Short mmCIF file of C-alpha atoms in Angstrom, two decimals:
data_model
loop_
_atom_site.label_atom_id
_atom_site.label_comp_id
_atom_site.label_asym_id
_atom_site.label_seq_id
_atom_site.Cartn_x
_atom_site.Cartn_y
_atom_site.Cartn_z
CA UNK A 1 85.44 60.99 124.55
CA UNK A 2 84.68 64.74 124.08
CA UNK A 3 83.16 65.48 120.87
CA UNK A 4 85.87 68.25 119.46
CA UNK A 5 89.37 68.23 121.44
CA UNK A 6 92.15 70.95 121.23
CA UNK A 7 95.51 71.55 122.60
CA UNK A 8 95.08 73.76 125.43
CA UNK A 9 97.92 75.52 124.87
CA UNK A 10 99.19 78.22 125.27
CA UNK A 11 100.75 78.46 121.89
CA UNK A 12 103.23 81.55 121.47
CA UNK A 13 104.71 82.03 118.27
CA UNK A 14 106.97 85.56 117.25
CA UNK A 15 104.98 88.17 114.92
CA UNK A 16 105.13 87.35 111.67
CA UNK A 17 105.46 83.71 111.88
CA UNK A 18 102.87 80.82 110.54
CA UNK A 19 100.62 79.88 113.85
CA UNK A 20 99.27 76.22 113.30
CA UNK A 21 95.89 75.45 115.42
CA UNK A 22 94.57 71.58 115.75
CA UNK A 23 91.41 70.08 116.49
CA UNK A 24 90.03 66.88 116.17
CA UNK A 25 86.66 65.71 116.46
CA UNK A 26 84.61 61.88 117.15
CA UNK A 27 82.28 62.78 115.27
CA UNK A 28 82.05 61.06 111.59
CA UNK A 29 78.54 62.89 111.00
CA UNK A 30 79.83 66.38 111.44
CA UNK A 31 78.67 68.26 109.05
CA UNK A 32 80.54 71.71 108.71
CA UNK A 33 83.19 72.90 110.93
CA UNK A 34 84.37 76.61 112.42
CA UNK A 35 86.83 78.40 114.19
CA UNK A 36 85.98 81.34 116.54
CA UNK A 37 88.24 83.93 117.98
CA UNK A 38 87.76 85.07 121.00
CA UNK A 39 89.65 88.04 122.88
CA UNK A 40 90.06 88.09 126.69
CA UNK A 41 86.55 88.83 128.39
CA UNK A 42 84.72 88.82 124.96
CA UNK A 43 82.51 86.62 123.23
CA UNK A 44 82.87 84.74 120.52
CA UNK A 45 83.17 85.77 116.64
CA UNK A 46 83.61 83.69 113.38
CA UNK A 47 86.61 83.78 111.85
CA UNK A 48 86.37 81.07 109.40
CA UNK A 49 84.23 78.22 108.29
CA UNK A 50 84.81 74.85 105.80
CA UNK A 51 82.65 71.54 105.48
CA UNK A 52 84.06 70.32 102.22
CA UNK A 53 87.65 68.50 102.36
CA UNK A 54 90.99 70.48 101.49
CA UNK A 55 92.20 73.88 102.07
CA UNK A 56 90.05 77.13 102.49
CA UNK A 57 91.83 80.74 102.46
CA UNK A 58 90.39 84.00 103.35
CA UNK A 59 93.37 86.80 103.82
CA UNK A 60 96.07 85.64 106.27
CA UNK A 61 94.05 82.61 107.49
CA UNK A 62 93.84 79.03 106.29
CA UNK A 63 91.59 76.51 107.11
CA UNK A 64 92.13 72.53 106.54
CA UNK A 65 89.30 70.01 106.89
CA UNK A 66 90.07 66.29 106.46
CA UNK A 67 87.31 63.75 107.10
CA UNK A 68 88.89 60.61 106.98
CA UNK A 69 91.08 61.70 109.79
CA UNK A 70 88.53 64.04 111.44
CA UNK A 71 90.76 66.65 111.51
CA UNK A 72 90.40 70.38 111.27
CA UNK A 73 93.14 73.05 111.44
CA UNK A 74 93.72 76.72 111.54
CA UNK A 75 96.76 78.15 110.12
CA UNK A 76 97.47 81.69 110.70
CA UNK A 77 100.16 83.77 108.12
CA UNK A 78 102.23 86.66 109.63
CA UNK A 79 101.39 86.38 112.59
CA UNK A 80 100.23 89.83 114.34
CA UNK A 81 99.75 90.67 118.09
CA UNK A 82 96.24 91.66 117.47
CA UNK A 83 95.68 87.83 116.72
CA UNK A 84 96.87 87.09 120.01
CA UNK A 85 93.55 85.19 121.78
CA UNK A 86 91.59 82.49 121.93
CA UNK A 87 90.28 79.95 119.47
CA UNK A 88 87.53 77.87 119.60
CA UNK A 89 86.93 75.11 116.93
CA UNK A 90 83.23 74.29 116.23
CA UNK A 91 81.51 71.51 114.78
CA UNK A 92 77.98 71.00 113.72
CA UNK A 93 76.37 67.99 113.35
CA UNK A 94 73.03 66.47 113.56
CA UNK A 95 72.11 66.02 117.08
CA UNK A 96 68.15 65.86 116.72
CA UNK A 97 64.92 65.33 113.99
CA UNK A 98 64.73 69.27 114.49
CA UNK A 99 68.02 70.47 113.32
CA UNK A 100 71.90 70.99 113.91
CA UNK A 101 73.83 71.31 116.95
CA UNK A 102 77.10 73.03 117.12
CA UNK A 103 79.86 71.31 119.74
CA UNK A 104 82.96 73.31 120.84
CA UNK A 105 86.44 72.96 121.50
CA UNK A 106 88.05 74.26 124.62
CA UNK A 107 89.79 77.00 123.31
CA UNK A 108 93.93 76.85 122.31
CA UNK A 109 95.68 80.02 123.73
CA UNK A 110 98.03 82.07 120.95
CA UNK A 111 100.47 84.58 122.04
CA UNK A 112 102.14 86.45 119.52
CA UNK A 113 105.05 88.09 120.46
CA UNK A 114 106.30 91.25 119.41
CA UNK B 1 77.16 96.88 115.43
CA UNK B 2 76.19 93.96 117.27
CA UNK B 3 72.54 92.51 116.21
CA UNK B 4 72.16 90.32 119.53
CA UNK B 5 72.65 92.30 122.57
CA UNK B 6 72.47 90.46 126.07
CA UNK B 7 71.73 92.83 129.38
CA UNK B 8 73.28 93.19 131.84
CA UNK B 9 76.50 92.96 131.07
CA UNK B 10 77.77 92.44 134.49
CA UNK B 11 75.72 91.33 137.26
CA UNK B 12 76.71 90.39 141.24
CA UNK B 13 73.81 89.39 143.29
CA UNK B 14 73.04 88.01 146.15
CA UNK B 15 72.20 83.97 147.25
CA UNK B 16 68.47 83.23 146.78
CA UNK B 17 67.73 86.12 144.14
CA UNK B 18 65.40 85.50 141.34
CA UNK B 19 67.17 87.14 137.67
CA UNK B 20 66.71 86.89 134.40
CA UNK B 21 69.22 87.64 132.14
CA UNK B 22 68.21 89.51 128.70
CA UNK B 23 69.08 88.42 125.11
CA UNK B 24 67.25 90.17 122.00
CA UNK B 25 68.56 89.75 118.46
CA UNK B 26 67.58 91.93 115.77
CA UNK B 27 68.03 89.51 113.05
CA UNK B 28 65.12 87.50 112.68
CA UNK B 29 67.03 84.28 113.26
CA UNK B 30 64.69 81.12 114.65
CA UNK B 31 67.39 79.14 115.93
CA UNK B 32 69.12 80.91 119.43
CA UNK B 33 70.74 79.43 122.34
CA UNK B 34 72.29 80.08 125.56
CA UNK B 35 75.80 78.62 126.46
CA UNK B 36 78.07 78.48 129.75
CA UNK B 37 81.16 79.23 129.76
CA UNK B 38 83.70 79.85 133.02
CA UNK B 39 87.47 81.08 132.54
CA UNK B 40 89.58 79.10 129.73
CA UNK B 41 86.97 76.06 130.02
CA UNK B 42 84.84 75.50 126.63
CA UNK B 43 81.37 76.69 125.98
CA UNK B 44 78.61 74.49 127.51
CA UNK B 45 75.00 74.41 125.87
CA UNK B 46 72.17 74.66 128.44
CA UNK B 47 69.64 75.77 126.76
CA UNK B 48 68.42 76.39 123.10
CA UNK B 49 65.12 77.43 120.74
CA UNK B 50 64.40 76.80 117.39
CA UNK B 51 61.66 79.19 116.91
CA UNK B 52 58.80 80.45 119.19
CA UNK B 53 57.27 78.50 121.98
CA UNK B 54 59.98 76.01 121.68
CA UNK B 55 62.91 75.38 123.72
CA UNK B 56 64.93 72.38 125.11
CA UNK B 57 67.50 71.69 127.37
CA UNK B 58 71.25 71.84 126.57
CA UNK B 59 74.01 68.87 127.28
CA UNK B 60 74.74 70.91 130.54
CA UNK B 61 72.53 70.48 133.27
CA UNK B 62 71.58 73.65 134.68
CA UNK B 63 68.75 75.09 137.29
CA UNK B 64 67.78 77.77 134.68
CA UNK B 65 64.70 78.13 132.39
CA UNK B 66 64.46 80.05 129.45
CA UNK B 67 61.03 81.17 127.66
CA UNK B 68 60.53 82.23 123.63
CA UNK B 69 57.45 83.75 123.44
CA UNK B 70 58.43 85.90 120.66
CA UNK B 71 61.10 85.20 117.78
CA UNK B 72 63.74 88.44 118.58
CA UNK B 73 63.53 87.50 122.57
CA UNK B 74 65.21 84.49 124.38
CA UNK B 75 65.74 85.19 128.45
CA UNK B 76 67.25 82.96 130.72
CA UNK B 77 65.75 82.63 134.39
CA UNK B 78 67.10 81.77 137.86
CA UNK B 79 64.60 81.38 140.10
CA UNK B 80 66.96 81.58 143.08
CA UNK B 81 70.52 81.99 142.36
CA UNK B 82 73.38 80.35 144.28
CA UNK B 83 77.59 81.01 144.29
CA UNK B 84 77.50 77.79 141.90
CA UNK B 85 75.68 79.58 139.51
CA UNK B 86 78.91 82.62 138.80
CA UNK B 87 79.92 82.34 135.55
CA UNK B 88 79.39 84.05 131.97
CA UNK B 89 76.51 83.49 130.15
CA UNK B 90 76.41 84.03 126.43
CA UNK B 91 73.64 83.81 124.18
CA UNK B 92 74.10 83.25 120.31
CA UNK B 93 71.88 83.13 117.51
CA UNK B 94 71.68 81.41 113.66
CA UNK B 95 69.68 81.17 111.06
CA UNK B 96 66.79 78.44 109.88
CA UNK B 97 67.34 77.51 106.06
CA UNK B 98 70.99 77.34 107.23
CA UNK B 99 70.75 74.01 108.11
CA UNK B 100 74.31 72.15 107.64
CA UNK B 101 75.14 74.53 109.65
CA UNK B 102 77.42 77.06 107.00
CA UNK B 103 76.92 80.74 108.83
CA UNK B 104 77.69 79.71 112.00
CA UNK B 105 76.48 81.42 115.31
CA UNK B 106 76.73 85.26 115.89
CA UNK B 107 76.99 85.79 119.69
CA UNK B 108 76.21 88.42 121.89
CA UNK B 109 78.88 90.26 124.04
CA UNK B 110 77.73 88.18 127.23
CA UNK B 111 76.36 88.46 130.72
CA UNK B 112 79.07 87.77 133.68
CA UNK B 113 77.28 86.66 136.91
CA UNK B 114 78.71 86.61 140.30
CA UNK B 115 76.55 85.38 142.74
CA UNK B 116 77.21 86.41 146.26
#
């Protein structure tokens, strides 16, 4: 079982509709959990993070952690094409005596179409 | 302005080659790492440091070795590179005292290998 699991996708929603991103992880030791976007031929960059149960909002996006069903979601509000990419969920939890260890999703695919 | 900056950015090279691919960070963070990562597959660990002269292997078993002499400096070595080994290679740093994890990693723009 892989340690954080997304739908692949792609995902295509019209601009300035809600875009809903899943993840679930095995994990009942993660710690804090992330989603990265990441643009065609780019690297990674943090978009949002949460690690206590319930909703977190920062501007357009949403994130929703719940434990007890290891579940972790990404909800995006009016949609844009600029948000068109890929996201990566993250979790951290502890992997050795010497710290944290983030694990990754595969990536779900958005499309927003004009 | 990124504060981890890998070189080169793109590389193509032939079989057998020895490289090392570059990653400096600017941050003071203890804690980098180098991940794996071909076209729409996820990010695979193979390497990672949490502060100088200590490194370890990732969950992805790779012919590389990296070296952390000093804090701001994390390369990645291929002795002698092969066609398996094309793929992007991104390295990412975080910070100590940010244990559980909150800050996340910042990444740097990445190094895409084609061996030849």
């Amino acid at each position: 079982q892989k340690e954080v699991e997304q739908n692949s996708g792609p995902l295509s929603v019209p601009e300035g509709a809600i875009a809903s991103l899943n993840c679930t992880y095995s994990d009942r030791g993660s710690q804090s959990f992330f989603w990265y976007r990441q643009y065609s031929g780019k690297s990674p960059e943090l978009i949002m993070f949460i690690y206590s149960n319930g909703d977190k909002e920062d501007g357009r996006f949403t994130a929703q952690l719940n434990k007890a069903s290891q579940y972790v979601s990404l909800l995006i509000r009016d949609s844009q094409p600029s948000d068109s990419a890929t996201y990566l969920c993250a979790v951290n939890r502890q992997r050795t005596n010497t710290g944290n260890q983030f694990y990754f999703g595969t990536g779900t695919s958005l499309t927003v179409i004009p | 302005e990124a504060d981890i900056y890998q070189t080169p950015r793109y590389l193509v090279i032939g079989t057998g080659k020895k490289i090392t691919l570059e990653c400096s960070q600017t941050m003071g963070h203890d804690k980098m790492y180098w991940y794996q990562q071909d076209p729409g597959m996820e990010l695979h660990l193979i390497h990672y440091s949490y502060g100088v002269n200590s490194t370890e292997k990732g969950d992805l078993s790779s012919e590389s070795t990296v070296s952390r002499i000093r804090t701001e400096h994390f390369p990645l070595t291929l002795e002698s590179a092969r066609p398996s080994h094309t793929s992007q290679y991104l390295c990412a740093s975080s910070e100590s005292g940010r244990d559980r994890g909150l800050w996340g990693y910042t990444f740097g723009s990445g190094t895409r290998l084609t061996v030849v």
